[in-house]
PDB file of C-alpha atoms in Angstrom:
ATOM      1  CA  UNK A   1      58.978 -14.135 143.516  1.00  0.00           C
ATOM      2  CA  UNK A   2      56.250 -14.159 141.085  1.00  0.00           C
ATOM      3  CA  UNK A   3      55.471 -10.916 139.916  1.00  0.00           C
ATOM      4  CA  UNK A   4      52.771 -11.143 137.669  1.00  0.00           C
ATOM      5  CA  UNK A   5      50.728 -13.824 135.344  1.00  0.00           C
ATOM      6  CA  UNK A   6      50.393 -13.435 131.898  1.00  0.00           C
ATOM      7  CA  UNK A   7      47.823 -16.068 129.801  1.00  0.00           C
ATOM      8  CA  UNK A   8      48.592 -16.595 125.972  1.00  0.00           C
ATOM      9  CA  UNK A   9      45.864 -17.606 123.740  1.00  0.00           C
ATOM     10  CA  UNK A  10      45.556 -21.327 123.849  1.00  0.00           C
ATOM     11  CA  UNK A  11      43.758 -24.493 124.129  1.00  0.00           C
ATOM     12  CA  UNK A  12      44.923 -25.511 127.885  1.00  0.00           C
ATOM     13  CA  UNK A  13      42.876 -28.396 129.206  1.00  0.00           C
ATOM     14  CA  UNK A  14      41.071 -27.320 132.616  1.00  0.00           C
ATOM     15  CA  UNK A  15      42.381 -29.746 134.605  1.00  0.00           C
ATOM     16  CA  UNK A  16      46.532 -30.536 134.896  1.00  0.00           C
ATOM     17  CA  UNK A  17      48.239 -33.091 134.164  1.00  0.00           C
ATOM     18  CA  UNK A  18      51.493 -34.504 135.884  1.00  0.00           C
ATOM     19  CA  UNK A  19      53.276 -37.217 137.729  1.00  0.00           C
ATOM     20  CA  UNK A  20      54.233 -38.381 140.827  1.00  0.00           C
ATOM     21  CA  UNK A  21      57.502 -38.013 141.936  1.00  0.00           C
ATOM     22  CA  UNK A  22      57.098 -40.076 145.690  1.00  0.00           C
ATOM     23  CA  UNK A  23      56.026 -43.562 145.984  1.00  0.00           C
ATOM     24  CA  UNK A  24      53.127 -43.263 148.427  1.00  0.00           C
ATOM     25  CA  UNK A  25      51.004 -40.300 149.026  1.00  0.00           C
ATOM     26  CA  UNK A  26      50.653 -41.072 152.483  1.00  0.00           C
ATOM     27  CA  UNK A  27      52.774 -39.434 155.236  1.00  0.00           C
ATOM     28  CA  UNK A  28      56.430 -41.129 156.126  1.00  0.00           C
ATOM     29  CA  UNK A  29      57.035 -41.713 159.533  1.00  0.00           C
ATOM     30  CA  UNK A  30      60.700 -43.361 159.824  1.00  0.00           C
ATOM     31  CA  UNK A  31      62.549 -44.284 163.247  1.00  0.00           C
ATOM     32  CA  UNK A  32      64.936 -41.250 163.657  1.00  0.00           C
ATOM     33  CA  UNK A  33      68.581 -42.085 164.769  1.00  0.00           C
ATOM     34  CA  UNK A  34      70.006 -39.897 167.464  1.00  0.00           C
ATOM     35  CA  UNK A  35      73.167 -39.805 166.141  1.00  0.00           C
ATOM     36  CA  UNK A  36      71.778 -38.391 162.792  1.00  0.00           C
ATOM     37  CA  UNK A  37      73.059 -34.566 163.419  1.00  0.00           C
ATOM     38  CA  UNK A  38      70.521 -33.868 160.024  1.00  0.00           C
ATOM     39  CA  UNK A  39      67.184 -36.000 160.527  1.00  0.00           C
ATOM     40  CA  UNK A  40      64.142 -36.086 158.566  1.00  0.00           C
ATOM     41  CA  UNK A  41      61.581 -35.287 160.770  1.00  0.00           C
ATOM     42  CA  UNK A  42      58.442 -34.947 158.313  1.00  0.00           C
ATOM     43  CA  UNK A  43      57.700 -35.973 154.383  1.00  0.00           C
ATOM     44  CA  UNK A  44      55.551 -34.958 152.486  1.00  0.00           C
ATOM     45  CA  UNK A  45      54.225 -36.115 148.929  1.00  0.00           C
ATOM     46  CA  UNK A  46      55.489 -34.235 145.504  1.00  0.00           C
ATOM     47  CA  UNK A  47      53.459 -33.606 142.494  1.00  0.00           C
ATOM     48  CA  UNK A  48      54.559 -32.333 139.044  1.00  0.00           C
ATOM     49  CA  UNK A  49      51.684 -30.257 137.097  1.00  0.00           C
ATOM     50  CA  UNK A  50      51.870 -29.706 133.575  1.00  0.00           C
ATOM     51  CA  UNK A  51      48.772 -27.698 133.102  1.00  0.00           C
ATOM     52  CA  UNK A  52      50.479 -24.236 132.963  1.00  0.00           C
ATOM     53  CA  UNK A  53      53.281 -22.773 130.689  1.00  0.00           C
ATOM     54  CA  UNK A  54      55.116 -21.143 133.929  1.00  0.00           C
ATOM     55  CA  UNK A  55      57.152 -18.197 132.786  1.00  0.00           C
ATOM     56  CA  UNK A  56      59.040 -15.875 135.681  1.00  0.00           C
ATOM     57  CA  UNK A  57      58.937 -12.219 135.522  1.00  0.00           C
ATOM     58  CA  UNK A  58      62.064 -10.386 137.127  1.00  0.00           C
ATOM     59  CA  UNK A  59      62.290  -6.496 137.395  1.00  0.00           C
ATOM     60  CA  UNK A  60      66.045  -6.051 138.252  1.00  0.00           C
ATOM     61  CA  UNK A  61      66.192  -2.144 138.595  1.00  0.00           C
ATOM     62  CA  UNK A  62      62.706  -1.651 139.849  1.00  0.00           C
ATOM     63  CA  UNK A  63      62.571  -1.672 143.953  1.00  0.00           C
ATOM     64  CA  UNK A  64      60.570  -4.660 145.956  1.00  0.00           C
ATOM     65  CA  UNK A  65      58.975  -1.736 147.651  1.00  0.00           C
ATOM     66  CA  UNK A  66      57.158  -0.476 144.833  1.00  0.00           C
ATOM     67  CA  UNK A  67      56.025  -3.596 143.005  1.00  0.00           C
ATOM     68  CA  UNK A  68      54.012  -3.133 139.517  1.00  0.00           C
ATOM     69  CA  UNK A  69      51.183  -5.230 141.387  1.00  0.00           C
ATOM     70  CA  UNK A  70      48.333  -2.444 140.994  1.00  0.00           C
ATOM     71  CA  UNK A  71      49.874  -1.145 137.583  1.00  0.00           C
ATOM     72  CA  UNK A  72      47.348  -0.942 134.264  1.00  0.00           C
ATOM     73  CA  UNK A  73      48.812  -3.316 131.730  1.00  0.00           C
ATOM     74  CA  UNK A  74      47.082  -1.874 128.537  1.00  0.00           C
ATOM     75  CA  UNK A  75      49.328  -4.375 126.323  1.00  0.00           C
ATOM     76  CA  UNK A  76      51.747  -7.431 126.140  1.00  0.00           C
ATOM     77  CA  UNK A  77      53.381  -9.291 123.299  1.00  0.00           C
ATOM     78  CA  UNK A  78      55.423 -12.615 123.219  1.00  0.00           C
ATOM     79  CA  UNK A  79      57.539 -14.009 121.108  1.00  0.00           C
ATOM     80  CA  UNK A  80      57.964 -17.906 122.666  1.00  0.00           C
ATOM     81  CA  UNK A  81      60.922 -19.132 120.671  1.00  0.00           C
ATOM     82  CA  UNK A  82      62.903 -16.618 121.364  1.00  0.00           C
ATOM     83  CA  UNK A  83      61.272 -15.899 124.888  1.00  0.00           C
ATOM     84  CA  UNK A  84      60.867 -12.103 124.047  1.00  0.00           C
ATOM     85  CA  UNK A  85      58.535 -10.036 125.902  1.00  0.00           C
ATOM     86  CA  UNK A  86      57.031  -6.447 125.693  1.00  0.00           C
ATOM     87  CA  UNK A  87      54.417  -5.308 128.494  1.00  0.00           C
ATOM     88  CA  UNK A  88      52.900  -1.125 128.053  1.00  0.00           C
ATOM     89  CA  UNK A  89      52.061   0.614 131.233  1.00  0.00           C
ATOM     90  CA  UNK A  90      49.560   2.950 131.723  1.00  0.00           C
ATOM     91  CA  UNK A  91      50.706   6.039 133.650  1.00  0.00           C
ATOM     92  CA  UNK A  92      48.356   8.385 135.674  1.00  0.00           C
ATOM     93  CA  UNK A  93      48.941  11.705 133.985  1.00  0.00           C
ATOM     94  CA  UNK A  94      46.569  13.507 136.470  1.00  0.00           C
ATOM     95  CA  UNK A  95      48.734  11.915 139.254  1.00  0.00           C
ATOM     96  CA  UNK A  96      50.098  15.123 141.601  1.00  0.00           C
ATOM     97  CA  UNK A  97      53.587  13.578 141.291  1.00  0.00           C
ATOM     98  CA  UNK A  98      53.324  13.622 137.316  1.00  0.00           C
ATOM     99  CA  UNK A  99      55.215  16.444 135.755  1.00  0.00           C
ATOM    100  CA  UNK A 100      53.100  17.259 132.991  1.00  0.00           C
ATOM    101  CA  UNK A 101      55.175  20.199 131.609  1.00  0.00           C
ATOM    102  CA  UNK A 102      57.994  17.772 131.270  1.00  0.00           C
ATOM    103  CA  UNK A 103      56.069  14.653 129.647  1.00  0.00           C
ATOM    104  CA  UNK A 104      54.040  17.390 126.821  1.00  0.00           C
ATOM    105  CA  UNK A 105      58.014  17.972 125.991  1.00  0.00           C
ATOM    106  CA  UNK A 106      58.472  14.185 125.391  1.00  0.00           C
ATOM    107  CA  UNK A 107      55.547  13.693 123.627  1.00  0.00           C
ATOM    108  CA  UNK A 108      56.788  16.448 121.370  1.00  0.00           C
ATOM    109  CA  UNK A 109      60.228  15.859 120.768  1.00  0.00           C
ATOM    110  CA  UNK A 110      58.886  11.842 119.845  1.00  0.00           C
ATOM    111  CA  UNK A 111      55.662  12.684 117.483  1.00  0.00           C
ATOM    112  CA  UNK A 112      56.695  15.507 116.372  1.00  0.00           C
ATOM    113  CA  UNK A 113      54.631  18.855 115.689  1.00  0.00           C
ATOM    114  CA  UNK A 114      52.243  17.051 113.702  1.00  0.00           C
ATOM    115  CA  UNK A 115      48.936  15.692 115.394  1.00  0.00           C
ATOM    116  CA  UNK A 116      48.039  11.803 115.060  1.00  0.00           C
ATOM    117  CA  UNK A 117      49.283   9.625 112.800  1.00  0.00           C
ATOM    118  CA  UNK A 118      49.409   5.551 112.668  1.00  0.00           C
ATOM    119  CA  UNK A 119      52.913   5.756 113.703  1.00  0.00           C
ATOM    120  CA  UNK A 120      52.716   7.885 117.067  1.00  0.00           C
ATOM    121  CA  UNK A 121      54.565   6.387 120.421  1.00  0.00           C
ATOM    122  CA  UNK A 122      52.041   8.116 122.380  1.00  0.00           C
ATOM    123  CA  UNK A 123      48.090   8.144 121.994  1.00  0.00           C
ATOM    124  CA  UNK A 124      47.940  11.752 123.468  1.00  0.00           C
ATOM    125  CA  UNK A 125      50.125  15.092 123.975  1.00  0.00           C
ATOM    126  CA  UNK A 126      51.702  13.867 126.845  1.00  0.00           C
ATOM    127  CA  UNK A 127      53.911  10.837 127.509  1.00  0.00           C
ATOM    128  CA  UNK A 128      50.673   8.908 128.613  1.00  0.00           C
ATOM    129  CA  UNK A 129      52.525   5.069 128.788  1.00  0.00           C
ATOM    130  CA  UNK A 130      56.122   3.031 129.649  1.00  0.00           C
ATOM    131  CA  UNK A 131      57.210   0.691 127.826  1.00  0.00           C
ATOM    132  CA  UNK A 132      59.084  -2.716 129.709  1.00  0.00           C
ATOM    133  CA  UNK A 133      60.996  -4.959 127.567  1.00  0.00           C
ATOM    134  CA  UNK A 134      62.296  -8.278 128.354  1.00  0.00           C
ATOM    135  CA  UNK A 135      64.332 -11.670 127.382  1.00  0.00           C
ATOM    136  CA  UNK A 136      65.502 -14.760 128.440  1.00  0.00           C
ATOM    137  CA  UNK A 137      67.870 -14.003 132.047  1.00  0.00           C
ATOM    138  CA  UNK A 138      69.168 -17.626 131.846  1.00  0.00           C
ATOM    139  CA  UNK A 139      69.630 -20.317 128.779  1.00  0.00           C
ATOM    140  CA  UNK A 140      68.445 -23.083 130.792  1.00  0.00           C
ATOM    141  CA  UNK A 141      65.373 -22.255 133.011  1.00  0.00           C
ATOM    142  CA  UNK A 142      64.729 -26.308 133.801  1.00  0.00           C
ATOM    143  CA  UNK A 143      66.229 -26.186 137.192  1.00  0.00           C
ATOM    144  CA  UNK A 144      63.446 -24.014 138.531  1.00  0.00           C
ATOM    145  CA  UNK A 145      60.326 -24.549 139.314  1.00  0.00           C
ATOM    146  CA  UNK A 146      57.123 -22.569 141.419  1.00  0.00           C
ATOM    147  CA  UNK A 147      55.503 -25.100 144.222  1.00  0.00           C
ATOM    148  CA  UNK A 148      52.526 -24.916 145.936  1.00  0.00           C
ATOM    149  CA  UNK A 149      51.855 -26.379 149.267  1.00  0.00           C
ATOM    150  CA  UNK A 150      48.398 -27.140 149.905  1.00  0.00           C
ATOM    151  CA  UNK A 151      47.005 -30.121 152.311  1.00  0.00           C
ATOM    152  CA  UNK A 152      50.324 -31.406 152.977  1.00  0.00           C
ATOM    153  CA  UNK A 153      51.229 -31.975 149.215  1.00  0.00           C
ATOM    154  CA  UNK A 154      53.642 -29.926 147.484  1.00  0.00           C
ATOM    155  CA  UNK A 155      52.890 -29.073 143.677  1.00  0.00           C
ATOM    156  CA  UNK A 156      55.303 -28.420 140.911  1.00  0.00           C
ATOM    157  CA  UNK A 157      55.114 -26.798 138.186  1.00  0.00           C
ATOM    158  CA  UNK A 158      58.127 -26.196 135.768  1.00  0.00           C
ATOM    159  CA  UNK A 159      59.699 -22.960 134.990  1.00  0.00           C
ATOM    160  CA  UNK A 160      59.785 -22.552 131.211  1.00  0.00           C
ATOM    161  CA  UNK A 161      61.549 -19.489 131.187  1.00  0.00           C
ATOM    162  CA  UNK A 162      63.200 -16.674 133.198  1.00  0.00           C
ATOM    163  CA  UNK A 163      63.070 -12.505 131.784  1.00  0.00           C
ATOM    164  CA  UNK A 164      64.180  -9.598 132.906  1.00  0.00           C
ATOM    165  CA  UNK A 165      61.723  -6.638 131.969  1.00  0.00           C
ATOM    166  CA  UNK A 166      63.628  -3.050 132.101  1.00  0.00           C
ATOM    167  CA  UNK A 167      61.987   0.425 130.968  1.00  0.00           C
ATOM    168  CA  UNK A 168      62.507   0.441 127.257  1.00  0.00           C
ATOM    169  CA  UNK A 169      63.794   3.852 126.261  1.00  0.00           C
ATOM    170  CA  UNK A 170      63.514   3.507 122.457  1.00  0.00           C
ATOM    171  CA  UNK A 171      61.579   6.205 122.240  1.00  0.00           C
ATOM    172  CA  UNK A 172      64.666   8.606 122.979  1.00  0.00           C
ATOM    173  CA  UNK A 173      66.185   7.126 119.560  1.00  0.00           C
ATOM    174  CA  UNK A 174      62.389   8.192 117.832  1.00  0.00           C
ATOM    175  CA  UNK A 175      63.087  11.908 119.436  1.00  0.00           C
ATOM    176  CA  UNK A 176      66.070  11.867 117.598  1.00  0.00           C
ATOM    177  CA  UNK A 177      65.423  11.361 114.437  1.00  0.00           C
ATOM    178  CA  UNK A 178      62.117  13.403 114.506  1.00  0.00           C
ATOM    179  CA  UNK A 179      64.042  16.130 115.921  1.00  0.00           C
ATOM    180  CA  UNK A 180      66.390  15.828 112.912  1.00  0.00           C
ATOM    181  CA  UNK A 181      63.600  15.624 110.047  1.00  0.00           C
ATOM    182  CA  UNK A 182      61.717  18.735 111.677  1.00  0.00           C
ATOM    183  CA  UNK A 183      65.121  20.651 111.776  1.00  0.00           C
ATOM    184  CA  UNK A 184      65.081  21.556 115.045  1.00  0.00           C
ATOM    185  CA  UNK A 185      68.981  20.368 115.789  1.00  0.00           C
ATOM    186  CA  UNK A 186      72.048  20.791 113.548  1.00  0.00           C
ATOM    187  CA  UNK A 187      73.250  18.368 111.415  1.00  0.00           C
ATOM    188  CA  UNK A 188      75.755  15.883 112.342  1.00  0.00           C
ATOM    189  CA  UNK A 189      79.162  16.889 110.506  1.00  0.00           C
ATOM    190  CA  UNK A 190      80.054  12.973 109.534  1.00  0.00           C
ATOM    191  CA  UNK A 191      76.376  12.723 107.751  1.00  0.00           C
ATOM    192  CA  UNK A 192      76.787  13.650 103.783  1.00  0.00           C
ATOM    193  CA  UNK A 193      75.031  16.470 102.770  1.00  0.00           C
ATOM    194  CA  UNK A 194      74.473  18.040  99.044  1.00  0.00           C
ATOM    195  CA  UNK A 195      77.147  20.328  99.249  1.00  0.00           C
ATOM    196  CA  UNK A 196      80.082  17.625  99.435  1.00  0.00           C
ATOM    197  CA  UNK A 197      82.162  17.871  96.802  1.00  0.00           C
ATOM    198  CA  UNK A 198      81.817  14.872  94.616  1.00  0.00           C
ATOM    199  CA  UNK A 199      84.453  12.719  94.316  1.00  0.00           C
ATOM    200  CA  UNK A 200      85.147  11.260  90.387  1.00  0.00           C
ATOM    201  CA  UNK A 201      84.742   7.557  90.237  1.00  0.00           C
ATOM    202  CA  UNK A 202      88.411   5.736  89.672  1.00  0.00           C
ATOM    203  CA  UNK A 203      88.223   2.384  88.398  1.00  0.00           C
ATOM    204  CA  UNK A 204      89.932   0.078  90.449  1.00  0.00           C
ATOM    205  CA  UNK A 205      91.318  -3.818  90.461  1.00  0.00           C
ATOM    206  CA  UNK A 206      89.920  -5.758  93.151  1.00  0.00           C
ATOM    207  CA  UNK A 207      91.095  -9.268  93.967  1.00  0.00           C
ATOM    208  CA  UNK A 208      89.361 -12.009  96.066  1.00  0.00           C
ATOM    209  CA  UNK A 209      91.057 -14.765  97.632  1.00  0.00           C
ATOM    210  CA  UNK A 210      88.765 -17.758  97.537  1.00  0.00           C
ATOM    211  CA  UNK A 211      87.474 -18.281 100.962  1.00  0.00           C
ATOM    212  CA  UNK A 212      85.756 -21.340 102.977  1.00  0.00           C
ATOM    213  CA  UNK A 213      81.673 -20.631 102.863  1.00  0.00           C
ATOM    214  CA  UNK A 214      80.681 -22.653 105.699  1.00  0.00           C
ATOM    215  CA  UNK A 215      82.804 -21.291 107.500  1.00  0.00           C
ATOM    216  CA  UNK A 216      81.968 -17.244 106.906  1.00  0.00           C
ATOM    217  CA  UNK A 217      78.439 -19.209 107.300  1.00  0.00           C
ATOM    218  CA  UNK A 218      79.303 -19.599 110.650  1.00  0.00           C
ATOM    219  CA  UNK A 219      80.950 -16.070 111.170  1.00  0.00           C
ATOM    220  CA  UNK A 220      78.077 -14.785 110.080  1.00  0.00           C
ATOM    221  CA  UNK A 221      75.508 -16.496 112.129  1.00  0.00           C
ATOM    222  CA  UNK A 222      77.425 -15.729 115.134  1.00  0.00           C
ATOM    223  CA  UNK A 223      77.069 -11.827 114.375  1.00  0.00           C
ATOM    224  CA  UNK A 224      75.056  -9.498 116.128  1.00  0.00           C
ATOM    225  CA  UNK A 225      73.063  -8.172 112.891  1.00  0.00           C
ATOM    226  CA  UNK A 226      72.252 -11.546 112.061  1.00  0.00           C
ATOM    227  CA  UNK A 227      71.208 -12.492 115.591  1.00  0.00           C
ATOM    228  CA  UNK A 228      69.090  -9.534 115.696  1.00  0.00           C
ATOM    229  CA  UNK A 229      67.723 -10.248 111.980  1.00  0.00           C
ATOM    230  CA  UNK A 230      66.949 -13.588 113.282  1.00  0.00           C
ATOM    231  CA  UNK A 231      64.797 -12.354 116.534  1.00  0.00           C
ATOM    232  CA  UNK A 232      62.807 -10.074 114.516  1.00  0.00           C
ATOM    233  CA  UNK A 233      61.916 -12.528 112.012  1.00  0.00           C
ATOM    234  CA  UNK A 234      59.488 -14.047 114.547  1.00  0.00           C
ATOM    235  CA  UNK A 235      55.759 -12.581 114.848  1.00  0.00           C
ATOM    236  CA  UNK A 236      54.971 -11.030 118.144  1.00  0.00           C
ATOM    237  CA  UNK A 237      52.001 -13.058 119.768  1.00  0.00           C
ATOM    238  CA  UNK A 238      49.397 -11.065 121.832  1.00  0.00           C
ATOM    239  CA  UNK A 239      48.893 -11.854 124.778  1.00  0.00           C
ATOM    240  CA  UNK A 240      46.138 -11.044 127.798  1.00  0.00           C
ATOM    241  CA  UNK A 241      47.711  -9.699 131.067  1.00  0.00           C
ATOM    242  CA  UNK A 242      46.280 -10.659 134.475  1.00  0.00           C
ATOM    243  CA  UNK A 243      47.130  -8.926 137.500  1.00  0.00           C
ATOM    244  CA  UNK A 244      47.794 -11.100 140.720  1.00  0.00           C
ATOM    245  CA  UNK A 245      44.654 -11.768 142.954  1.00  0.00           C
ATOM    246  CA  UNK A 246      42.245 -11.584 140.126  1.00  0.00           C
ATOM    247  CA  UNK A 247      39.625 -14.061 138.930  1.00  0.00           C
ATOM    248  CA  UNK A 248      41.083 -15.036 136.166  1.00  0.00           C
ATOM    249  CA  UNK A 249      44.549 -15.221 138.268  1.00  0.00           C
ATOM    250  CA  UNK A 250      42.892 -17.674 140.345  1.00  0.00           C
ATOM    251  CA  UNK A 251      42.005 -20.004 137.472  1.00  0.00           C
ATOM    252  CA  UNK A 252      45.199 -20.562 136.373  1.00  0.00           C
ATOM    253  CA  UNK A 253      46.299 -20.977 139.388  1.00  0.00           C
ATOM    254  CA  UNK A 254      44.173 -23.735 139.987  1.00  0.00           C
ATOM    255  CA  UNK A 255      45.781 -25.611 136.831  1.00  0.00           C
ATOM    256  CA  UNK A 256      49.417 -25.403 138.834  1.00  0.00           C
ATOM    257  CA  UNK A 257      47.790 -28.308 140.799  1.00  0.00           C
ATOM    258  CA  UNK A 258      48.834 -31.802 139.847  1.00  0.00           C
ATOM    259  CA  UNK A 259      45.555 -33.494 137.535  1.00  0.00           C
ATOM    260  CA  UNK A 260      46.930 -37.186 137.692  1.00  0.00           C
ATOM    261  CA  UNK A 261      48.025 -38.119 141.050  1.00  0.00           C
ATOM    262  CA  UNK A 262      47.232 -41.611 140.758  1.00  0.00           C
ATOM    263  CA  UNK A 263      50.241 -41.855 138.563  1.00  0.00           C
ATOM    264  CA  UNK A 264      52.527 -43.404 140.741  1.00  0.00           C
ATOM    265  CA  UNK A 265      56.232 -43.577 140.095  1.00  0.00           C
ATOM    266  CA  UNK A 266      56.891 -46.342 141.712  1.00  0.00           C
ATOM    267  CA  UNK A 267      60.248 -46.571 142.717  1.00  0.00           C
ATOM    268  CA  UNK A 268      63.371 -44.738 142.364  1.00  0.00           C
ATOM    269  CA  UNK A 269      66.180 -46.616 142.132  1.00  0.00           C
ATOM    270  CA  UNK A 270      65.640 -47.148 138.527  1.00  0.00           C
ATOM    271  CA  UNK A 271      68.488 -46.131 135.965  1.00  0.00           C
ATOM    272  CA  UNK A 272      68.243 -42.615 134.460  1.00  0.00           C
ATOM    273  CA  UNK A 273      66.911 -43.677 131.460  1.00  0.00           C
ATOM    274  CA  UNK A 274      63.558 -45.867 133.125  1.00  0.00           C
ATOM    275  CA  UNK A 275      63.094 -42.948 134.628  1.00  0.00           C
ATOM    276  CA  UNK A 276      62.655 -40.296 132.225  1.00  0.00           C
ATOM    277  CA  UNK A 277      60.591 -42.983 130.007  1.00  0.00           C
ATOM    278  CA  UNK A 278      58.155 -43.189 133.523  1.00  0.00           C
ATOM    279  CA  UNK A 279      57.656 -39.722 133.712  1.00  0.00           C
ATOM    280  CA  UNK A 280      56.447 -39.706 129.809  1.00  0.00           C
ATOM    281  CA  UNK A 281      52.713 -39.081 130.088  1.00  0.00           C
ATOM    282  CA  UNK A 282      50.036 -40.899 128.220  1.00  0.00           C
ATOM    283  CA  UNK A 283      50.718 -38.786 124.591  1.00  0.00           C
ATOM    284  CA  UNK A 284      54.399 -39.621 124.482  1.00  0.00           C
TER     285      UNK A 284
END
């Protein structure tokens, strides 16, 4: 299911482009055999839009009963190359079934005593937002794809990529280490402290054996630090968040239709490769 639509910044045409996948737009009747235990007993035409960057949204521990459908999105980032995404919910503090007591204590223990600040999780003294982080579910996303069937003509329009959004519970790791800077837990016996005894420096002879750089290259790029260091090198883009059903829902959804139908392929029993080059629009 699609959960929710989110619209980047960009210069999308209004119309779609795509290609036709069948040869004829027209119906198919064929003489059935009655020996066939599997017949075909309607076709339709098939469409492939290009107007849309299609992007799935997957909550894996939320329940289908209670959907995020009629949730305030106050903000969402992207980062496309590394398919990265970050969505903030607004939560209804005045809700009956909010426990204020308990989010004033979160809001605490994560900004601290002190009042505002640039760097402050949450805008006011309660925990007043969630976080939901996601990335890529899947490495290759090109196998799916969201139709519509409208008029007897199905539409396709390619998956780009597949996330899972979870609650993000960083702020836990900010409580932390506020709750260590105000004093307010004891000290972790492995951390140094000022009354260690210092240790006299020794010198020492240290050898290296002479190693193979492209191949600690590759050691290191496989790492988890440098993976990381990698993803965070990449800006976040902001985005605008659309609920379902809305007007500006509706206009995008409009671009999932097929643009170029008059683009006939015209016949498939063509080798892989005329294929691919027939589906190549107009642009390359």
């Amino acid at each position: 299911m699609i959960a929710d639509a989110m619209e980047v910044d960009s210069d999308i045409p209004a119309n779609g482009s795509g290609d036709t996948v069948t040869a004829s737009e027209t119906i198919k009747t064929e003489p059935t055999d009655p020996n066939d235990p599997d017949p075909v007993v309607h076709e339709i035409p098939v469409f492939l839009s290009r107007g849309v960057n299609c992007y799935l949204f997957q909550y894996p521990v939320r329940p289908a009963s209670m959907p995020y459908d009629n949730t305030d999105v106050v903000r969402a980032k992207f980062r496309p190359n590394n398919q990265q995404v970050e969505l903030e919910l607004k939560l209804n503090t005045a809700n009956a079934n909010y426990d204020r007591s308990k989010g004033e204590q979160i809001a605490l223990n994560t900004d601290g005593c002190q009042p505002g600040g640039p760097d402050r999780t949450f805008h006011t003294s309660v925990m007043d937002k969630q976080v939901l982080s996601g990335a890529a579910a899947v490495t290759d996303s090109g196998r799916y794809a969201v139709g519509i069937l409208d008029n007897n003509e199905l539409h396709l329009t390619e998956v780009k990529g597949m996330l899972h959004l979870r609650p993000s519970l960083g702020y836990l790791d900010k409580s932390d280490r506020t709750a260590k800077s105000e004093g307010r837990v004891a000290a972790d016996p492995d951390d140094p402290t000022e009354n260690t005894e210092q240790v006299k420096p020794e010198a020492v002879t240290v050898k290296f054996a002479r190693g193979d750089p492209e191949r600690n290259q590759k050691y290191k790029e496989k790492s988890y630090d440098y993976q990381m260091k990698r993803v965070e090198e990449e800006p976040w883009v902001e985005t605008r968040f659309h609920q379902m059903k809305t007007k500006t829902w509706e206009e995008v959804s409009q671009k999932m239709f097929c643009g170029a139908m008059e683009n006939d392929v015209k016949s498939l029993d063509e080798t892989p490769e005329r294929y691919l080059y027939s589906l190549k629009d107009t642009e390359g």
